[in-house]
Amino acid sequence: MKILYSNDELKTCIRRLGAEIGKDYRGKDLLVIGLLKGCVVFMSHLLVEIEGVEAEIDFMTISSYKHGTRSEDFKFVQDLDSEVKGRDVLIMEDIIDTGRTLAFTQAHLRNLGANSVATAVLVYKKSNLEVPIEEPKYVGFSYEDKEFIVGFGFDYGGKYRNLSNVYQLEEKDYKIYLSA
Ligand code: 5GP
């Protein structure tokens, strides 16, 4: 594995996003919605960088039936507890790849009557987009490479989320995982 974003780079980037969000949502009724499980590390770092806003948080778990590595059809494993109607909603997602998860989530929140729906994403694989999405307002890193990334919340087969840096998996890492 090789480091893509170090913990210091991640924290600097998240501090910048937090400052922007704090400025944009001052005085607003902010409901932050995390998409589990990938959001956990990014969201917990980002939340504490948002100053001057009395944010509420909630979570959704959406499961996709994967065809290969692509997410296709979605179902709710855990839906929101919070009232969304009339609220300013900010989705926090770890990564946008094909855009399917985000498009589904944005449509769901719009249907629930949110006053506004914005998105904060740590890593945006913009060139992989396959469906139209409402562009994320807060983007940590734009990622153009093909390699799969892990660490800082990103998993491979459920593992590696606890790593403090973001890494790119290399060929030999897949072999180690498969032979374990
Ligand atoms: P989308 O619906 O945008 O295609 O995919 C979003 C999901 O794909 C993410 O929540 C994540 O589970 C997975 N994903 C896409 N690319 C990567 C990657 O490079 N690393 C990891 N760990 N997950 C990825």
mmCIF file of C-alpha atoms and ligand atoms in Angstrom:
data_model
loop_
_atom_site.group_PDB
_atom_site.id
_atom_site.type_symbol
_atom_site.label_atom_id
_atom_site.label_comp_id
_atom_site.label_asym_id
_atom_site.label_seq_id
_atom_site.Cartn_x
_atom_site.Cartn_y
_atom_site.Cartn_z
ATOM 1 C CA MET A 1 0.000 0.000 0.000
ATOM 2 C CA LYS A 2 1.243 3.475 -0.602
ATOM 3 C CA ILE A 3 0.144 6.643 1.138
ATOM 4 C CA LEU A 4 -2.124 8.847 -0.929
ATOM 5 C CA TYR A 5 -3.207 11.401 1.697
ATOM 6 C CA SER A 6 -1.357 11.591 5.019
ATOM 7 C CA ASN A 7 -3.200 12.177 8.263
ATOM 8 C CA ASP A 8 -1.823 15.744 8.358
ATOM 9 C CA GLU A 9 -3.081 16.444 4.831
ATOM 10 C CA LEU A 10 -6.473 14.980 5.691
ATOM 11 C CA LYS A 11 -6.810 17.103 8.804
ATOM 12 C CA THR A 12 -5.743 20.302 7.007
ATOM 13 C CA CYS A 13 -8.238 19.621 4.254
ATOM 14 C CA ILE A 14 -11.040 18.846 6.712
ATOM 15 C CA ARG A 15 -10.291 22.022 8.681
ATOM 16 C CA ARG A 16 -10.767 24.011 5.463
ATOM 17 C CA LEU A 17 -14.092 22.302 4.733
ATOM 18 C CA GLY A 18 -15.263 22.860 8.324
ATOM 19 C CA ALA A 19 -14.487 26.580 8.120
ATOM 20 C CA GLU A 20 -16.450 26.901 4.855
ATOM 21 C CA ILE A 21 -19.423 24.984 6.244
ATOM 22 C CA GLY A 22 -19.401 27.031 9.463
ATOM 23 C CA LYS A 23 -19.494 30.237 7.457
ATOM 24 C CA ASP A 24 -22.257 29.035 5.111
ATOM 25 C CA TYR A 25 -24.590 27.640 7.784
ATOM 26 C CA ARG A 26 -24.291 30.262 10.529
ATOM 27 C CA GLY A 27 -27.793 30.915 11.886
ATOM 28 C CA LYS A 28 -29.325 28.055 9.908
ATOM 29 C CA ASP A 29 -31.107 24.922 11.090
ATOM 30 C CA LEU A 30 -28.444 22.446 9.975
ATOM 31 C CA LEU A 31 -29.101 18.723 9.905
ATOM 32 C CA VAL A 32 -25.986 16.727 9.016
ATOM 33 C CA ILE A 33 -26.676 13.291 7.570
ATOM 34 C CA GLY A 34 -23.906 10.719 7.433
ATOM 35 C CA LEU A 35 -23.978 7.781 5.061
ATOM 36 C CA LEU A 36 -22.758 4.800 7.060
ATOM 37 C CA LYS A 37 -20.355 3.172 7.385
ATOM 38 C CA GLY A 38 -17.852 5.000 5.219
ATOM 39 C CA CYS A 39 -18.694 8.452 6.585
ATOM 40 C CA VAL A 40 -17.700 7.723 10.182
ATOM 41 C CA VAL A 41 -14.087 8.904 10.288
ATOM 42 C CA PHE A 42 -14.522 11.828 7.883
ATOM 43 C CA MET A 43 -17.726 12.963 9.574
ATOM 44 C CA SER A 44 -16.385 12.825 13.120
ATOM 45 C CA HIS A 45 -13.352 14.909 12.136
ATOM 46 C CA LEU A 46 -15.400 17.357 10.072
ATOM 47 C CA LEU A 47 -18.169 17.924 12.629
ATOM 48 C CA VAL A 48 -15.798 19.293 15.253
ATOM 49 C CA GLU A 49 -14.327 21.743 12.720
ATOM 50 C CA ILE A 50 -17.715 23.406 12.135
ATOM 51 C CA GLU A 51 -17.873 26.372 14.452
ATOM 52 C CA GLY A 52 -20.769 28.673 15.298
ATOM 53 C CA VAL A 53 -23.508 26.293 14.104
ATOM 54 C CA GLU A 54 -25.848 24.265 16.319
ATOM 55 C CA ALA A 55 -25.887 21.224 14.075
ATOM 56 C CA GLU A 56 -27.902 18.074 14.617
ATOM 57 C CA ILE A 57 -26.702 14.779 13.212
ATOM 58 C CA ASP A 58 -28.377 11.667 11.896
ATOM 59 C CA PHE A 59 -27.352 8.633 9.874
ATOM 60 C CA MET A 60 -28.583 6.531 7.009
ATOM 61 C CA THR A 61 -27.375 3.142 5.937
ATOM 62 C CA ILE A 62 -28.091 2.319 2.345
ATOM 63 C CA SER A 63 -27.155 -1.014 0.980
ATOM 64 C CA SER A 64 -26.586 -1.608 -2.686
ATOM 65 C CA TYR A 65 -26.712 -4.831 -4.556
ATOM 66 C CA LYS A 66 -23.293 -4.759 -6.088
ATOM 67 C CA HIS A 67 -22.664 -6.026 -9.558
ATOM 68 C CA GLY A 68 -18.875 -6.443 -9.517
ATOM 69 C CA THR A 69 -17.594 -3.290 -7.868
ATOM 70 C CA ARG A 70 -20.554 -1.135 -8.967
ATOM 71 C CA SER A 71 -23.504 -0.132 -6.856
ATOM 72 C CA GLU A 72 -26.809 -0.597 -8.659
ATOM 73 C CA ASP A 73 -30.094 -1.076 -6.768
ATOM 74 C CA PHE A 74 -30.507 0.418 -3.329
ATOM 75 C CA LYS A 75 -32.462 -0.337 -0.205
ATOM 76 C CA PHE A 76 -32.550 1.315 3.214
ATOM 77 C CA VAL A 77 -30.974 -0.688 5.986
ATOM 78 C CA GLN A 78 -31.448 2.186 8.408
ATOM 79 C CA ASP A 79 -33.464 5.278 7.574
ATOM 80 C CA LEU A 80 -33.421 8.638 9.355
ATOM 81 C CA ASP A 81 -35.014 9.346 12.736
ATOM 82 C CA SER A 82 -35.064 13.103 12.181
ATOM 83 C CA GLU A 83 -37.665 15.323 10.562
ATOM 84 C CA VAL A 84 -36.205 16.564 7.270
ATOM 85 C CA LYS A 85 -39.040 18.782 6.026
ATOM 86 C CA GLY A 86 -37.984 22.426 5.905
ATOM 87 C CA ARG A 87 -34.450 21.739 7.206
ATOM 88 C CA ASP A 88 -31.094 22.640 5.670
ATOM 89 C CA VAL A 89 -29.513 19.264 5.124
ATOM 90 C CA LEU A 90 -25.842 18.494 4.590
ATOM 91 C CA ILE A 91 -24.947 14.986 3.438
ATOM 92 C CA MET A 92 -21.531 13.713 4.513
ATOM 93 C CA GLU A 93 -20.170 10.947 2.322
ATOM 94 C CA ASP A 94 -16.735 9.361 2.177
ATOM 95 C CA ILE A 95 -16.436 9.004 -1.601
ATOM 96 C CA ILE A 96 -18.335 9.618 -4.813
ATOM 97 C CA ASP A 97 -17.532 7.038 -7.461
ATOM 98 C CA THR A 98 -20.339 6.345 -9.956
ATOM 99 C CA GLY A 99 -22.547 8.836 -8.107
ATOM 100 C CA ARG A 100 -25.382 6.336 -7.694
ATOM 101 C CA THR A 101 -25.406 6.369 -3.878
ATOM 102 C CA LEU A 102 -25.420 10.148 -3.769
ATOM 103 C CA ALA A 103 -28.062 10.565 -6.500
ATOM 104 C CA PHE A 104 -30.341 8.164 -4.620
ATOM 105 C CA THR A 105 -29.760 9.973 -1.308
ATOM 106 C CA GLN A 106 -30.224 13.457 -2.747
ATOM 107 C CA ALA A 107 -33.521 12.433 -4.383
ATOM 108 C CA HIS A 108 -34.711 10.835 -1.134
ATOM 109 C CA LEU A 109 -33.976 13.985 0.907
ATOM 110 C CA ARG A 110 -35.610 16.235 -1.684
ATOM 111 C CA ASN A 111 -38.714 14.005 -1.562
ATOM 112 C CA LEU A 112 -38.802 14.387 2.209
ATOM 113 C CA GLY A 113 -39.109 18.159 1.706
ATOM 114 C CA ALA A 114 -35.683 19.442 2.793
ATOM 115 C CA ASN A 115 -35.303 23.193 2.425
ATOM 116 C CA SER A 116 -31.825 22.691 0.965
ATOM 117 C CA VAL A 117 -29.620 19.686 0.289
ATOM 118 C CA ALA A 118 -25.842 20.072 0.014
ATOM 119 C CA THR A 119 -23.075 17.498 0.058
ATOM 120 C CA ALA A 120 -19.635 17.273 1.660
ATOM 121 C CA VAL A 121 -17.416 14.525 0.305
ATOM 122 C CA LEU A 122 -13.864 13.617 1.202
ATOM 123 C CA VAL A 123 -12.841 12.067 -2.119
ATOM 124 C CA TYR A 124 -14.532 12.798 -5.446
ATOM 125 C CA LYS A 125 -13.802 10.482 -8.375
ATOM 126 C CA LYS A 126 -15.437 12.876 -10.785
ATOM 127 C CA SER A 127 -14.304 11.119 -13.950
ATOM 128 C CA ASN A 128 -16.112 7.928 -12.813
ATOM 129 C CA LEU A 129 -19.555 9.537 -12.593
ATOM 130 C CA GLU A 130 -22.223 7.500 -14.364
ATOM 131 C CA VAL A 131 -25.400 9.283 -13.293
ATOM 132 C CA PRO A 132 -26.267 12.957 -12.868
ATOM 133 C CA ILE A 133 -25.874 14.286 -9.329
ATOM 134 C CA GLU A 134 -26.256 17.666 -7.687
ATOM 135 C CA GLU A 135 -22.594 18.698 -7.498
ATOM 136 C CA PRO A 136 -21.052 18.418 -4.011
ATOM 137 C CA LYS A 137 -20.465 21.866 -2.525
ATOM 138 C CA TYR A 138 -17.628 20.780 -0.219
ATOM 139 C CA VAL A 139 -14.969 18.558 -1.796
ATOM 140 C CA GLY A 140 -11.886 17.372 0.062
ATOM 141 C CA PHE A 141 -9.849 15.815 -2.745
ATOM 142 C CA SER A 142 -10.499 15.211 -6.429
ATOM 143 C CA TYR A 143 -9.157 11.808 -7.374
ATOM 144 C CA GLU A 144 -8.382 10.836 -10.956
ATOM 145 C CA ASP A 145 -6.433 7.582 -10.499
ATOM 146 C CA LYS A 146 -7.918 4.126 -10.910
ATOM 147 C CA GLU A 147 -6.471 2.497 -7.775
ATOM 148 C CA PHE A 148 -8.840 1.545 -4.975
ATOM 149 C CA ILE A 149 -8.261 3.514 -1.773
ATOM 150 C CA VAL A 150 -8.432 2.392 1.860
ATOM 151 C CA GLY A 151 -7.944 3.845 5.337
ATOM 152 C CA PHE A 152 -9.422 6.822 7.226
ATOM 153 C CA GLY A 153 -12.870 5.239 6.948
ATOM 154 C CA PHE A 154 -12.434 3.609 3.533
ATOM 155 C CA ASP A 155 -12.642 -0.178 3.602
ATOM 156 C CA TYR A 156 -11.658 -3.123 1.507
ATOM 157 C CA GLY A 157 -13.775 -6.165 2.353
ATOM 158 C CA GLY A 158 -14.788 -4.452 5.609
ATOM 159 C CA LYS A 159 -11.217 -3.949 6.769
ATOM 160 C CA TYR A 160 -8.719 -1.052 6.932
ATOM 161 C CA ARG A 161 -11.196 1.647 8.019
ATOM 162 C CA ASN A 162 -9.098 2.360 11.130
ATOM 163 C CA LEU A 163 -5.911 3.364 9.274
ATOM 164 C CA SER A 164 -4.965 6.972 9.978
ATOM 165 C CA ASN A 165 -3.849 7.758 6.403
ATOM 166 C CA VAL A 166 -5.542 7.101 3.078
ATOM 167 C CA TYR A 167 -3.659 4.529 1.000
ATOM 168 C CA GLN A 168 -3.858 3.315 -2.565
ATOM 169 C CA LEU A 169 -4.021 -0.455 -2.802
ATOM 170 C CA GLU A 170 -1.383 -2.018 -5.010
ATOM 171 C CA GLU A 171 -1.509 -5.314 -6.853
ATOM 172 C CA LYS A 172 0.320 -7.178 -4.082
ATOM 173 C CA ASP A 173 -2.204 -5.979 -1.455
ATOM 174 C CA TYR A 174 -5.035 -7.747 -3.243
ATOM 175 C CA LYS A 175 -2.976 -10.938 -3.251
ATOM 176 C CA ILE A 176 -2.263 -10.689 0.491
ATOM 177 C CA TYR A 177 -5.943 -10.136 1.196
ATOM 178 C CA LEU A 178 -7.083 -12.998 -0.989
ATOM 179 C CA SER A 179 -4.586 -15.456 0.488
ATOM 180 C CA ALA A 180 -5.343 -14.487 4.135
HETATM 181 P P1 5GP B 1 -21.031 5.185 -5.855
HETATM 182 O O1 5GP B 1 -22.453 4.897 -5.463
HETATM 183 O O2 5GP B 1 -20.710 6.652 -5.975
HETATM 184 O O3 5GP B 1 -20.614 4.394 -7.067
HETATM 185 O O4 5GP B 1 -20.109 4.526 -4.779
HETATM 186 C C1 5GP B 1 -19.960 4.940 -3.507
HETATM 187 C C2 5GP B 1 -19.405 3.749 -2.733
HETATM 188 O O5 5GP B 1 -18.449 2.997 -3.512
HETATM 189 C C3 5GP B 1 -18.626 4.226 -1.548
HETATM 190 O O6 5GP B 1 -19.446 4.463 -0.430
HETATM 191 C C4 5GP B 1 -17.642 3.093 -1.344
HETATM 192 O O7 5GP B 1 -18.228 2.068 -0.569
HETATM 193 C C5 5GP B 1 -17.399 2.516 -2.705
HETATM 194 N N1 5GP B 1 -16.101 2.926 -3.303
HETATM 195 C C6 5GP B 1 -15.913 3.450 -4.524
HETATM 196 N N2 5GP B 1 -14.608 3.666 -4.766
HETATM 197 C C7 5GP B 1 -13.947 3.268 -3.651
HETATM 198 C C8 5GP B 1 -12.553 3.233 -3.289
HETATM 199 O O8 5GP B 1 -11.625 3.630 -4.025
HETATM 200 N N3 5GP B 1 -12.277 2.756 -2.052
HETATM 201 C C9 5GP B 1 -13.249 2.312 -1.198
HETATM 202 N N4 5GP B 1 -12.860 1.838 -0.019
HETATM 203 N N5 5GP B 1 -14.560 2.307 -1.510
HETATM 204 C C10 5GP B 1 -14.905 2.796 -2.735
#
